[in-house]
mmCIF file with all atom_site columns, C-alpha atoms (C1' of nucleotides) in Angstrom:
data_model
loop_
_atom_site.group_PDB
_atom_site.id
_atom_site.type_symbol
_atom_site.label_atom_id
_atom_site.label_alt_id
_atom_site.label_comp_id
_atom_site.label_asym_id
_atom_site.label_entity_id
_atom_site.label_seq_id
_atom_site.pdbx_PDB_ins_code
_atom_site.Cartn_x
_atom_site.Cartn_y
_atom_site.Cartn_z
_atom_site.occupancy
_atom_site.B_iso_or_equiv
_atom_site.pdbx_formal_charge
_atom_site.auth_seq_id
_atom_site.auth_comp_id
_atom_site.auth_asym_id
_atom_site.auth_atom_id
_atom_site.pdbx_PDB_model_num
ATOM 1   C CA    . MET T 1 1   ? 0.000   0.000  0.000   1.00 41.00 ? 1   MET T CA    1
ATOM 2   C CA    . LYS T 1 2   ? 1.237   3.491  -0.864  1.00 46.00 ? 2   LYS T CA    1
ATOM 3   C CA    . LYS T 1 3   ? 2.093   5.775  2.004   1.00 47.00 ? 3   LYS T CA    1
ATOM 4   C CA    . GLN T 1 4   ? -0.401  8.608  2.511   1.00 55.00 ? 4   GLN T CA    1
ATOM 5   C CA    . SER T 1 5   ? 1.075   11.854 1.189   1.00 62.00 ? 5   SER T CA    1
ATOM 6   C CA    . ALA T 1 6   ? 0.142   15.248 2.639   1.00 68.00 ? 6   ALA T CA    1
ATOM 7   C CA    . ASN T 1 7   ? 1.107   16.990 -0.622  1.00 82.00 ? 7   ASN T CA    1
ATOM 8   C CA    . THR T 1 8   ? -0.761  14.657 -2.966  1.00 94.00 ? 8   THR T CA    1
ATOM 9   C CA    . VAL T 1 9   ? -4.537  14.691 -3.366  1.00 97.00 ? 9   VAL T CA    1
ATOM 10  C CA    . ILE T 1 10  ? -7.066  13.161 -5.762  1.00 98.00 ? 10  ILE T CA    1
ATOM 11  C CA    . VAL T 1 11  ? -9.829  15.396 -7.154  1.00 98.00 ? 11  VAL T CA    1
ATOM 12  C CA    . LEU T 1 12  ? -12.721 13.306 -8.408  1.00 98.00 ? 12  LEU T CA    1
ATOM 13  C CA    . ASP T 1 13  ? -16.154 13.577 -9.977  1.00 98.00 ? 13  ASP T CA    1
ATOM 14  C CA    . PHE T 1 14  ? -18.878 11.001 -10.639 1.00 98.00 ? 14  PHE T CA    1
ATOM 15  C CA    . GLU T 1 15  ? -21.547 11.060 -13.317 1.00 97.00 ? 15  GLU T CA    1
ATOM 16  C CA    . THR T 1 16  ? -24.454 8.921  -12.130 1.00 97.00 ? 16  THR T CA    1
ATOM 17  C CA    . THR T 1 17  ? -27.929 7.724  -13.086 1.00 97.00 ? 17  THR T CA    1
ATOM 18  C CA    . GLY T 1 18  ? -29.500 10.023 -10.472 1.00 96.00 ? 18  GLY T CA    1
ATOM 19  C CA    . LEU T 1 19  ? -29.084 11.607 -7.087  1.00 95.00 ? 19  LEU T CA    1
ATOM 20  C CA    . SER T 1 20  ? -29.265 8.766  -4.620  1.00 94.00 ? 20  SER T CA    1
ATOM 21  C CA    . PRO T 1 21  ? -27.547 5.378  -4.370  1.00 95.00 ? 21  PRO T CA    1
ATOM 22  C CA    . ASN T 1 22  ? -30.144 4.514  -1.706  1.00 93.00 ? 22  ASN T CA    1
ATOM 23  C CA    . MET T 1 23  ? -32.808 4.818  -4.411  1.00 93.00 ? 23  MET T CA    1
ATOM 24  C CA    . GLY T 1 24  ? -30.952 2.474  -6.747  1.00 94.00 ? 24  GLY T CA    1
ATOM 25  C CA    . ASP T 1 25  ? -28.844 4.998  -8.639  1.00 97.00 ? 25  ASP T CA    1
ATOM 26  C CA    . ARG T 1 26  ? -25.427 3.896  -9.876  1.00 97.00 ? 26  ARG T CA    1
ATOM 27  C CA    . ALA T 1 27  ? -22.259 5.548  -11.159 1.00 98.00 ? 27  ALA T CA    1
ATOM 28  C CA    . ILE T 1 28  ? -21.833 5.690  -14.950 1.00 98.00 ? 28  ILE T CA    1
ATOM 29  C CA    . GLU T 1 29  ? -18.523 7.579  -15.185 1.00 98.00 ? 29  GLU T CA    1
ATOM 30  C CA    . ILE T 1 30  ? -15.634 8.409  -12.881 1.00 98.00 ? 30  ILE T CA    1
ATOM 31  C CA    . GLY T 1 31  ? -13.060 11.089 -13.635 1.00 98.00 ? 31  GLY T CA    1
ATOM 32  C CA    . ALA T 1 32  ? -10.180 12.085 -11.395 1.00 98.00 ? 32  ALA T CA    1
ATOM 33  C CA    . VAL T 1 33  ? -6.870  13.907 -11.401 1.00 98.00 ? 33  VAL T CA    1
ATOM 34  C CA    . LYS T 1 34  ? -3.969  13.494 -9.010  1.00 98.00 ? 34  LYS T CA    1
ATOM 35  C CA    . ILE T 1 35  ? -2.369  16.736 -7.806  1.00 97.00 ? 35  ILE T CA    1
ATOM 36  C CA    . GLU T 1 36  ? 1.143   16.615 -6.414  1.00 95.00 ? 36  GLU T CA    1
ATOM 37  C CA    . ASN T 1 37  ? 2.681   19.813 -5.086  1.00 91.00 ? 37  ASN T CA    1
ATOM 38  C CA    . GLY T 1 38  ? 0.265   21.954 -7.072  1.00 92.00 ? 38  GLY T CA    1
ATOM 39  C CA    . GLN T 1 39  ? 0.674   20.090 -10.384 1.00 94.00 ? 39  GLN T CA    1
ATOM 40  C CA    . VAL T 1 40  ? -1.568  17.533 -12.091 1.00 95.00 ? 40  VAL T CA    1
ATOM 41  C CA    . VAL T 1 41  ? 0.593   14.429 -12.382 1.00 97.00 ? 41  VAL T CA    1
ATOM 42  C CA    . ASP T 1 42  ? -1.918  11.687 -13.238 1.00 97.00 ? 42  ASP T CA    1
ATOM 43  C CA    . GLN T 1 43  ? -5.533  11.160 -14.271 1.00 98.00 ? 43  GLN T CA    1
ATOM 44  C CA    . PHE T 1 44  ? -8.246  8.468  -14.337 1.00 98.00 ? 44  PHE T CA    1
ATOM 45  C CA    . GLN T 1 45  ? -11.326 8.413  -16.558 1.00 98.00 ? 45  GLN T CA    1
ATOM 46  C CA    . GLN T 1 46  ? -13.690 5.519  -17.256 1.00 98.00 ? 46  GLN T CA    1
ATOM 47  C CA    . LEU T 1 47  ? -17.273 5.062  -18.326 1.00 98.00 ? 47  LEU T CA    1
ATOM 48  C CA    . MET T 1 48  ? -19.018 2.182  -16.543 1.00 98.00 ? 48  MET T CA    1
ATOM 49  C CA    . ASN T 1 49  ? -22.080 0.140  -17.347 1.00 97.00 ? 49  ASN T CA    1
ATOM 50  C CA    . PRO T 1 50  ? -24.626 0.249  -14.486 1.00 97.00 ? 50  PRO T CA    1
ATOM 51  C CA    . GLY T 1 51  ? -26.546 -2.763 -15.817 1.00 96.00 ? 51  GLY T CA    1
ATOM 52  C CA    . PHE T 1 52  ? -29.691 -0.858 -16.802 1.00 96.00 ? 52  PHE T CA    1
ATOM 53  C CA    . ARG T 1 53  ? -30.653 1.915  -19.193 1.00 96.00 ? 53  ARG T CA    1
ATOM 54  C CA    . VAL T 1 54  ? -30.105 5.484  -18.033 1.00 96.00 ? 54  VAL T CA    1
ATOM 55  C CA    . SER T 1 55  ? -32.910 8.027  -18.376 1.00 96.00 ? 55  SER T CA    1
ATOM 56  C CA    . SER T 1 56  ? -33.122 10.453 -21.284 1.00 95.00 ? 56  SER T CA    1
ATOM 57  C CA    . PHE T 1 57  ? -32.647 13.242 -18.742 1.00 95.00 ? 57  PHE T CA    1
ATOM 58  C CA    . ILE T 1 58  ? -29.238 11.829 -17.765 1.00 96.00 ? 58  ILE T CA    1
ATOM 59  C CA    . GLU T 1 59  ? -28.325 11.238 -21.423 1.00 96.00 ? 59  GLU T CA    1
ATOM 60  C CA    . GLY T 1 60  ? -29.074 14.898 -22.130 1.00 94.00 ? 60  GLY T CA    1
ATOM 61  C CA    . TYR T 1 61  ? -27.509 16.237 -18.935 1.00 95.00 ? 61  TYR T CA    1
ATOM 62  C CA    . THR T 1 62  ? -24.210 14.380 -19.246 1.00 96.00 ? 62  THR T CA    1
ATOM 63  C CA    . GLY T 1 63  ? -23.994 13.599 -22.949 1.00 96.00 ? 63  GLY T CA    1
ATOM 64  C CA    . ILE T 1 64  ? -23.392 9.970  -21.937 1.00 97.00 ? 64  ILE T CA    1
ATOM 65  C CA    . SER T 1 65  ? -25.736 7.787  -23.994 1.00 96.00 ? 65  SER T CA    1
ATOM 66  C CA    . ASN T 1 66  ? -26.958 4.243  -23.468 1.00 97.00 ? 66  ASN T CA    1
ATOM 67  C CA    . TYR T 1 67  ? -25.108 3.439  -26.702 1.00 96.00 ? 67  TYR T CA    1
ATOM 68  C CA    . MET T 1 68  ? -21.826 4.630  -25.139 1.00 96.00 ? 68  MET T CA    1
ATOM 69  C CA    . LEU T 1 69  ? -22.467 2.653  -21.960 1.00 97.00 ? 69  LEU T CA    1
ATOM 70  C CA    . ALA T 1 70  ? -23.305 -0.571 -23.796 1.00 96.00 ? 70  ALA T CA    1
ATOM 71  C CA    . ASP T 1 71  ? -19.605 -1.188 -24.511 1.00 94.00 ? 71  ASP T CA    1
ATOM 72  C CA    . ALA T 1 72  ? -18.332 0.055  -21.130 1.00 97.00 ? 72  ALA T CA    1
ATOM 73  C CA    . GLN T 1 73  ? -16.937 -2.242 -18.450 1.00 97.00 ? 73  GLN T CA    1
ATOM 74  C CA    . PRO T 1 74  ? -19.301 -2.967 -15.545 1.00 97.00 ? 74  PRO T CA    1
ATOM 75  C CA    . CYS T 1 75  ? -19.140 -0.713 -12.464 1.00 97.00 ? 75  CYS T CA    1
ATOM 76  C CA    . ASP T 1 76  ? -17.489 -3.459 -10.383 1.00 96.00 ? 76  ASP T CA    1
ATOM 77  C CA    . VAL T 1 77  ? -14.480 -3.717 -12.705 1.00 97.00 ? 77  VAL T CA    1
ATOM 78  C CA    . VAL T 1 78  ? -13.969 0.030  -13.081 1.00 98.00 ? 78  VAL T CA    1
ATOM 79  C CA    . MET T 1 79  ? -14.424 0.761  -9.388  1.00 98.00 ? 79  MET T CA    1
ATOM 80  C CA    . ASN T 1 80  ? -11.904 -1.917 -8.467  1.00 97.00 ? 80  ASN T CA    1
ATOM 81  C CA    . ASP T 1 81  ? -9.304  -0.131 -10.617 1.00 97.00 ? 81  ASP T CA    1
ATOM 82  C CA    . PHE T 1 82  ? -10.358 3.228  -9.173  1.00 98.00 ? 82  PHE T CA    1
ATOM 83  C CA    . ALA T 1 83  ? -9.999  1.921  -5.608  1.00 97.00 ? 83  ALA T CA    1
ATOM 84  C CA    . ASP T 1 84  ? -6.356  1.147  -6.465  1.00 97.00 ? 84  ASP T CA    1
ATOM 85  C CA    . PHE T 1 85  ? -5.920  4.642  -7.952  1.00 97.00 ? 85  PHE T CA    1
ATOM 86  C CA    . ILE T 1 86  ? -7.121  6.496  -4.836  1.00 97.00 ? 86  ILE T CA    1
ATOM 87  C CA    . GLN T 1 87  ? -5.568  4.234  -2.212  1.00 95.00 ? 87  GLN T CA    1
ATOM 88  C CA    . GLY T 1 88  ? -3.475  6.203  0.251   1.00 94.00 ? 88  GLY T CA    1
ATOM 89  C CA    . TYR T 1 89  ? -4.565  9.691  -0.851  1.00 96.00 ? 89  TYR T CA    1
ATOM 90  C CA    . ASN T 1 90  ? -6.890  12.359 0.452   1.00 97.00 ? 90  ASN T CA    1
ATOM 91  C CA    . LEU T 1 91  ? -9.878  13.167 -1.765  1.00 97.00 ? 91  LEU T CA    1
ATOM 92  C CA    . ILE T 1 92  ? -11.604 16.329 -2.994  1.00 97.00 ? 92  ILE T CA    1
ATOM 93  C CA    . ALA T 1 93  ? -14.883 16.878 -4.846  1.00 98.00 ? 93  ALA T CA    1
ATOM 94  C CA    . HIS T 1 94  ? -17.295 19.736 -5.521  1.00 97.00 ? 94  HIS T CA    1
ATOM 95  C CA    . ASN T 1 95  ? -20.217 19.092 -3.165  1.00 96.00 ? 95  ASN T CA    1
ATOM 96  C CA    . ALA T 1 96  ? -18.267 16.145 -1.771  1.00 96.00 ? 96  ALA T CA    1
ATOM 97  C CA    . SER T 1 97  ? -21.194 14.693 0.172   1.00 95.00 ? 97  SER T CA    1
ATOM 98  C CA    . PHE T 1 98  ? -22.719 13.673 -3.171  1.00 96.00 ? 98  PHE T CA    1
ATOM 99  C CA    . ASP T 1 99  ? -19.600 11.992 -4.588  1.00 97.00 ? 99  ASP T CA    1
ATOM 100 C CA    . GLN T 1 100 ? -18.765 10.412 -1.243  1.00 96.00 ? 100 GLN T CA    1
ATOM 101 C CA    . ARG T 1 101 ? -22.173 8.717  -1.107  1.00 96.00 ? 101 ARG T CA    1
ATOM 102 C CA    . PHE T 1 102 ? -21.615 7.150  -4.539  1.00 97.00 ? 102 PHE T CA    1
ATOM 103 C CA    . LEU T 1 103 ? -17.985 6.250  -3.819  1.00 97.00 ? 103 LEU T CA    1
ATOM 104 C CA    . ASP T 1 104 ? -18.992 4.563  -0.554  1.00 96.00 ? 104 ASP T CA    1
ATOM 105 C CA    . ALA T 1 105 ? -21.903 2.727  -2.193  1.00 96.00 ? 105 ALA T CA    1
ATOM 106 C CA    . GLU T 1 106 ? -19.911 1.476  -5.204  1.00 97.00 ? 106 GLU T CA    1
ATOM 107 C CA    . LEU T 1 107 ? -16.936 0.378  -3.094  1.00 97.00 ? 107 LEU T CA    1
ATOM 108 C CA    . GLN T 1 108 ? -19.194 -1.358 -0.579  1.00 96.00 ? 108 GLN T CA    1
ATOM 109 C CA    . ARG T 1 109 ? -20.618 -3.450 -3.437  1.00 96.00 ? 109 ARG T CA    1
ATOM 110 C CA    . ILE T 1 110 ? -17.159 -4.827 -4.216  1.00 97.00 ? 110 ILE T CA    1
ATOM 111 C CA    . GLY T 1 111 ? -15.853 -5.026 -0.667  1.00 96.00 ? 111 GLY T CA    1
ATOM 112 C CA    . ARG T 1 112 ? -13.212 -2.325 -1.152  1.00 96.00 ? 112 ARG T CA    1
ATOM 113 C CA    . ARG T 1 113 ? -12.371 0.647  1.076   1.00 93.00 ? 113 ARG T CA    1
ATOM 114 C CA    . TYR T 1 114 ? -10.352 3.837  0.907   1.00 94.00 ? 114 TYR T CA    1
ATOM 115 C CA    . ASN T 1 115 ? -8.337  5.367  3.696   1.00 91.00 ? 115 ASN T CA    1
ATOM 116 C CA    . GLY T 1 116 ? -8.204  9.095  2.848   1.00 92.00 ? 116 GLY T CA    1
ATOM 117 C CA    . GLU T 1 117 ? -10.209 12.049 4.135   1.00 95.00 ? 117 GLU T CA    1
ATOM 118 C CA    . PHE T 1 118 ? -12.777 13.724 1.859   1.00 95.00 ? 118 PHE T CA    1
ATOM 119 C CA    . ALA T 1 119 ? -12.826 17.534 1.509   1.00 96.00 ? 119 ALA T CA    1
ATOM 120 C CA    . CYS T 1 120 ? -15.404 19.691 -0.277  1.00 97.00 ? 120 CYS T CA    1
ATOM 121 C CA    . SER T 1 121 ? -14.395 22.502 -2.650  1.00 97.00 ? 121 SER T CA    1
ATOM 122 C CA    . MET T 1 122 ? -17.927 23.919 -2.601  1.00 97.00 ? 122 MET T CA    1
ATOM 123 C CA    . LEU T 1 123 ? -17.964 24.442 1.185   1.00 96.00 ? 123 LEU T CA    1
ATOM 124 C CA    . ILE T 1 124 ? -14.636 26.284 0.985   1.00 97.00 ? 124 ILE T CA    1
ATOM 125 C CA    . ALA T 1 125 ? -15.755 28.353 -2.037  1.00 96.00 ? 125 ALA T CA    1
ATOM 126 C CA    . ARG T 1 126 ? -18.868 29.417 -0.125  1.00 95.00 ? 126 ARG T CA    1
ATOM 127 C CA    . ARG T 1 127 ? -16.576 30.760 2.606   1.00 95.00 ? 127 ARG T CA    1
ATOM 128 C CA    . LEU T 1 128 ? -14.036 32.448 0.320   1.00 96.00 ? 128 LEU T CA    1
ATOM 129 C CA    . TYR T 1 129 ? -16.279 33.828 -2.435  1.00 95.00 ? 129 TYR T CA    1
ATOM 130 C CA    . GLN T 1 130 ? -19.351 35.037 -0.581  1.00 91.00 ? 130 GLN T CA    1
ATOM 131 C CA    . HIS T 1 131 ? -19.922 37.634 -3.336  1.00 91.00 ? 131 HIS T CA    1
ATOM 132 C CA    . ALA T 1 132 ? -20.425 34.966 -6.051  1.00 93.00 ? 132 ALA T CA    1
ATOM 133 C CA    . SER T 1 133 ? -23.963 34.758 -7.425  1.00 93.00 ? 133 SER T CA    1
ATOM 134 C CA    . ASN T 1 134 ? -23.973 31.060 -6.572  1.00 94.00 ? 134 ASN T CA    1
ATOM 135 C CA    . HIS T 1 135 ? -21.431 28.304 -5.902  1.00 96.00 ? 135 HIS T CA    1
ATOM 136 C CA    . LYS T 1 136 ? -22.118 25.883 -8.720  1.00 96.00 ? 136 LYS T CA    1
ATOM 137 C CA    . LEU T 1 137 ? -18.882 24.633 -10.262 1.00 97.00 ? 137 LEU T CA    1
ATOM 138 C CA    . GLY T 1 138 ? -19.644 26.223 -13.644 1.00 95.00 ? 138 GLY T CA    1
ATOM 139 C CA    . THR T 1 139 ? -20.451 29.601 -12.096 1.00 96.00 ? 139 THR T CA    1
ATOM 140 C CA    . LEU T 1 140 ? -17.262 29.638 -10.025 1.00 96.00 ? 140 LEU T CA    1
ATOM 141 C CA    . VAL T 1 141 ? -15.166 28.651 -13.061 1.00 96.00 ? 141 VAL T CA    1
ATOM 142 C CA    . ASN T 1 142 ? -16.652 31.565 -15.029 1.00 95.00 ? 142 ASN T CA    1
ATOM 143 C CA    . THR T 1 143 ? -16.607 34.058 -12.154 1.00 95.00 ? 143 THR T CA    1
ATOM 144 C CA    . LEU T 1 144 ? -12.958 33.340 -11.312 1.00 96.00 ? 144 LEU T CA    1
ATOM 145 C CA    . ASP T 1 145 ? -11.957 33.076 -14.980 1.00 95.00 ? 145 ASP T CA    1
ATOM 146 C CA    . ILE T 1 146 ? -10.612 29.546 -14.486 1.00 95.00 ? 146 ILE T CA    1
ATOM 147 C CA    . GLU T 1 147 ? -9.303  27.819 -17.624 1.00 92.00 ? 147 GLU T CA    1
ATOM 148 C CA    . ASN T 1 148 ? -11.776 25.378 -19.205 1.00 90.00 ? 148 ASN T CA    1
ATOM 149 C CA    . ASP T 1 149 ? -12.638 23.967 -22.629 1.00 89.00 ? 149 ASP T CA    1
ATOM 150 C CA    . GLY T 1 150 ? -16.389 24.453 -22.289 1.00 89.00 ? 150 GLY T CA    1
ATOM 151 C CA    . THR T 1 151 ? -17.096 20.828 -21.366 1.00 89.00 ? 151 THR T CA    1
ATOM 152 C CA    . PHE T 1 152 ? -19.359 20.490 -18.323 1.00 91.00 ? 152 PHE T CA    1
ATOM 153 C CA    . HIS T 1 153 ? -21.024 17.494 -16.676 1.00 93.00 ? 153 HIS T CA    1
ATOM 154 C CA    . ARG T 1 154 ? -18.430 14.995 -17.862 1.00 95.00 ? 154 ARG T CA    1
ATOM 155 C CA    . ALA T 1 155 ? -16.431 13.405 -15.072 1.00 97.00 ? 155 ALA T CA    1
ATOM 156 C CA    . LEU T 1 156 ? -12.854 14.171 -16.120 1.00 97.00 ? 156 LEU T CA    1
ATOM 157 C CA    . ALA T 1 157 ? -13.641 17.733 -17.276 1.00 96.00 ? 157 ALA T CA    1
ATOM 158 C CA    . ASP T 1 158 ? -15.430 18.504 -13.999 1.00 97.00 ? 158 ASP T CA    1
ATOM 159 C CA    . ALA T 1 159 ? -12.629 16.906 -11.955 1.00 97.00 ? 159 ALA T CA    1
ATOM 160 C CA    . GLU T 1 160 ? -10.057 19.023 -13.837 1.00 97.00 ? 160 GLU T CA    1
ATOM 161 C CA    . MET T 1 161 ? -12.045 22.216 -13.223 1.00 97.00 ? 161 MET T CA    1
ATOM 162 C CA    . THR T 1 162 ? -12.507 21.336 -9.552  1.00 97.00 ? 162 THR T CA    1
ATOM 163 C CA    . ALA T 1 163 ? -8.739  20.781 -9.307  1.00 97.00 ? 163 ALA T CA    1
ATOM 164 C CA    . ARG T 1 164 ? -8.076  24.218 -10.835 1.00 97.00 ? 164 ARG T CA    1
ATOM 165 C CA    . LEU T 1 165 ? -10.621 25.753 -8.439  1.00 97.00 ? 165 LEU T CA    1
ATOM 166 C CA    . TRP T 1 166 ? -8.868  24.060 -5.500  1.00 97.00 ? 166 TRP T CA    1
ATOM 167 C CA    . LEU T 1 167 ? -5.461  25.408 -6.572  1.00 97.00 ? 167 LEU T CA    1
ATOM 168 C CA    . ARG T 1 168 ? -6.962  28.855 -7.146  1.00 97.00 ? 168 ARG T CA    1
ATOM 169 C CA    . MET T 1 169 ? -8.437  28.855 -3.628  1.00 97.00 ? 169 MET T CA    1
ATOM 170 C CA    . LEU T 1 170 ? -5.042  27.932 -2.173  1.00 96.00 ? 170 LEU T CA    1
ATOM 171 C CA    . GLU T 1 171 ? -3.485  30.854 -4.089  1.00 96.00 ? 171 GLU T CA    1
ATOM 172 C CA    . ASP T 1 172 ? -6.177  33.323 -3.086  1.00 96.00 ? 172 ASP T CA    1
ATOM 173 C CA    . ILE T 1 173 ? -5.849  32.396 0.600   1.00 96.00 ? 173 ILE T CA    1
ATOM 174 C CA    . GLN T 1 174 ? -2.079  32.738 0.406   1.00 95.00 ? 174 GLN T CA    1
ATOM 175 C CA    . HIS T 1 175 ? -2.269  36.185 -1.170  1.00 94.00 ? 175 HIS T CA    1
ATOM 176 C CA    . GLN T 1 176 ? -5.178  37.547 0.807   1.00 93.00 ? 176 GLN T CA    1
ATOM 177 C CA    . TYR T 1 177 ? -4.132  36.355 4.248   1.00 92.00 ? 177 TYR T CA    1
ATOM 178 C CA    . ARG T 1 178 ? -0.352  36.009 3.655   1.00 92.00 ? 178 ARG T CA    1
ATOM 179 C CA    . THR T 1 179 ? -0.434  32.411 4.859   1.00 91.00 ? 179 THR T CA    1
ATOM 180 C CA    . PRO T 1 180 ? 1.921   29.659 3.773   1.00 90.00 ? 180 PRO T CA    1
ATOM 181 C CA    . SER T 1 181 ? 0.304   27.300 1.228   1.00 91.00 ? 181 SER T CA    1
ATOM 182 C CA    . LEU T 1 182 ? -2.402  25.534 3.204   1.00 94.00 ? 182 LEU T CA    1
ATOM 183 C CA    . THR T 1 183 ? -2.192  21.777 3.742   1.00 94.00 ? 183 THR T CA    1
ATOM 184 C CA    . PHE T 1 184 ? -5.119  19.511 2.870   1.00 96.00 ? 184 PHE T CA    1
ATOM 185 C CA    . ASP T 1 185 ? -5.859  19.208 6.594   1.00 95.00 ? 185 ASP T CA    1
ATOM 186 C CA    . ALA T 1 186 ? -5.991  22.997 7.005   1.00 95.00 ? 186 ALA T CA    1
ATOM 187 C CA    . MET T 1 187 ? -8.345  23.287 3.999   1.00 96.00 ? 187 MET T CA    1
ATOM 188 C CA    . HIS T 1 188 ? -10.500 20.466 5.364   1.00 95.00 ? 188 HIS T CA    1
ATOM 189 C CA    . LYS T 1 189 ? -10.738 22.302 8.667   1.00 94.00 ? 189 LYS T CA    1
ATOM 190 C CA    . LEU T 1 190 ? -11.574 25.544 6.831   1.00 95.00 ? 190 LEU T CA    1
ATOM 191 C CA    . SER T 1 191 ? -14.529 23.807 5.158   1.00 94.00 ? 191 SER T CA    1
ATOM 192 C CA    . LYS T 1 192 ? -15.973 23.110 8.606   1.00 93.00 ? 192 LYS T CA    1
ATOM 193 C CA    . THR T 1 193 ? -15.236 26.536 10.118  1.00 92.00 ? 193 THR T CA    1
ATOM 194 C CA    . SER T 1 194 ? -18.234 28.832 10.544  1.00 90.00 ? 194 SER T CA    1
ATOM 195 C CA    . LYS T 1 195 ? -18.252 31.634 7.963   1.00 88.00 ? 195 LYS T CA    1
ATOM 196 C CA    . ALA T 1 196 ? -17.963 34.314 10.619  1.00 87.00 ? 196 ALA T CA    1
ATOM 197 C CA    . THR T 1 197 ? -14.732 32.856 12.035  1.00 90.00 ? 197 THR T CA    1
ATOM 198 C CA    . VAL T 1 198 ? -13.010 32.122 8.685   1.00 93.00 ? 198 VAL T CA    1
ATOM 199 C CA    . PRO T 1 199 ? -10.913 35.353 8.728   1.00 92.00 ? 199 PRO T CA    1
ATOM 200 C CA    . THR T 1 200 ? -9.816  34.658 12.316  1.00 92.00 ? 200 THR T CA    1
ATOM 201 C CA    . TYR T 1 201 ? -8.887  31.082 11.429  1.00 93.00 ? 201 TYR T CA    1
ATOM 202 C CA    . LEU T 1 202 ? -6.835  32.158 8.390   1.00 93.00 ? 202 LEU T CA    1
ATOM 203 C CA    . ARG T 1 203 ? -5.100  35.029 10.194  1.00 92.00 ? 203 ARG T CA    1
ATOM 204 C CA    . LYS T 1 204 ? -4.104  32.566 12.907  1.00 91.00 ? 204 LYS T CA    1
ATOM 205 C CA    . LEU T 1 205 ? -2.590  30.281 10.256  1.00 90.00 ? 205 LEU T CA    1
ATOM 206 C CA    . ALA T 1 206 ? -0.671  33.263 8.821   1.00 88.00 ? 206 ALA T CA    1
ATOM 207 C CA    . LEU T 1 207 ? 0.925   33.907 12.199  1.00 87.00 ? 207 LEU T CA    1
ATOM 208 C CA    . SER T 1 208 ? 1.768   30.291 12.996  1.00 80.00 ? 208 SER T CA    1
ATOM 209 C "C1'" . DT  H 2 1   ? -44.914 11.205 -16.833 1.00 78.77 ? 1   DT  H "C1'" 1
ATOM 210 C "C1'" . DG  H 2 2   ? -42.997 12.829 -12.885 1.00 78.77 ? 2   DG  H "C1'" 1
ATOM 211 C "C1'" . DC  H 2 3   ? -41.065 11.933 -8.860  1.00 78.77 ? 3   DC  H "C1'" 1
ATOM 212 C "C1'" . DC  H 2 4   ? -37.153 10.339 -5.554  1.00 78.77 ? 4   DC  H "C1'" 1
ATOM 213 C "C1'" . DA  H 2 5   ? -31.732 12.125 -1.291  1.00 78.77 ? 5   DA  H "C1'" 1
ATOM 214 C "C1'" . DG  H 2 6   ? -29.015 14.285 2.007   1.00 78.77 ? 6   DG  H "C1'" 1
ATOM 215 C "C1'" . DG  H 2 7   ? -25.598 17.483 4.172   1.00 78.77 ? 7   DG  H "C1'" 1
ATOM 216 C "C1'" . DC  H 2 8   ? -24.871 22.289 4.806   1.00 78.77 ? 8   DC  H "C1'" 1
ATOM 217 C "C1'" . DC  H 2 9   ? -26.433 26.690 6.193   1.00 78.77 ? 9   DC  H "C1'" 1
ATOM 218 C "C1'" . DC  H 2 10  ? -29.435 30.674 6.841   1.00 78.77 ? 10  DC  H "C1'" 1
ATOM 219 C "C1'" . DT  H 2 11  ? -33.314 32.592 9.371   1.00 78.77 ? 11  DT  H "C1'" 1
ATOM 220 C "C1'" . DC  H 2 12  ? -39.167 34.738 9.954   1.00 78.77 ? 12  DC  H "C1'" 1
ATOM 221 C "C1'" . DT  H 2 13  ? -34.115 29.276 14.320  1.00 78.77 ? 13  DT  H "C1'" 1
ATOM 222 C "C1'" . DT  H 2 14  ? -32.771 25.506 17.832  1.00 78.77 ? 14  DT  H "C1'" 1
ATOM 223 C "C1'" . DT  H 2 15  ? -39.633 21.375 19.652  1.00 78.77 ? 15  DT  H "C1'" 1
ATOM 224 C "C1'" . DA  H 2 16  ? -38.326 24.022 11.912  1.00 78.77 ? 16  DA  H "C1'" 1
ATOM 225 C "C1'" . DG  H 2 17  ? -38.469 25.089 7.281   1.00 78.77 ? 17  DG  H "C1'" 1
ATOM 226 C "C1'" . DG  H 2 18  ? -36.482 25.808 3.038   1.00 78.77 ? 18  DG  H "C1'" 1
ATOM 227 C "C1'" . DG  H 2 19  ? -32.768 27.022 -0.485  1.00 78.77 ? 19  DG  H "C1'" 1
ATOM 228 C "C1'" . DC  H 2 20  ? -28.397 25.428 -2.296  1.00 78.77 ? 20  DC  H "C1'" 1
ATOM 229 C "C1'" . DC  H 2 21  ? -25.568 21.896 -4.611  1.00 78.77 ? 21  DC  H "C1'" 1
ATOM 230 C "C1'" . DT  H 2 22  ? -24.562 17.357 -6.680  1.00 78.77 ? 22  DT  H "C1'" 1
ATOM 231 C "C1'" . DT  H 2 23  ? -26.845 13.657 -11.151 1.00 78.77 ? 23  DT  H "C1'" 1
#
DNA sequence: TGCCAGGCCCTCTTTAGGGCCTT
């Protein structure tokens, strides 16, 4: 097993058949990038066949068709590979509670586990960019002028944009509060800090 | 055809309700 690295994180995004694994929804695509010391050093992207047809809403929303999924490997195979990819690293997603539910559900089906912490870029963005009209990934990417190729709602594209958002937030904190580059643990803690005490928390980090 | 969940967070709050965000 790889040793957990404080400077290496995995940013991931699932496309799914719906909103709730408890209601029978499954993953249909996983995309992820590995960030090491502020640079993307690896990526993972796979479609997966959930074993039933996806709705026309999901086909339209994601651009992933039943035709594309017909040739994809089953979820169990893809998720087994993905469990290897994430092993030993901390994880990040935009609205992480959603992706964590699907990750937990898919890994439970195949008896695999992961050993990292999960942090949410949306909770941090809500604290840092309170002026933004909303905190959807696409809105933040446009508001902050983050590089993108116009692809949204595909797993790897969304994971890449979330990774750029994460790095941008690290930069903005560093510049605005004159802190050293925050560790994953410090960012994770920030995501759970009440909005009112965020400036106090960051100023304390700048002095430490 | 149209609906489903759940954690966070604000407020007209905490013995609650509803918007935001993810697909």
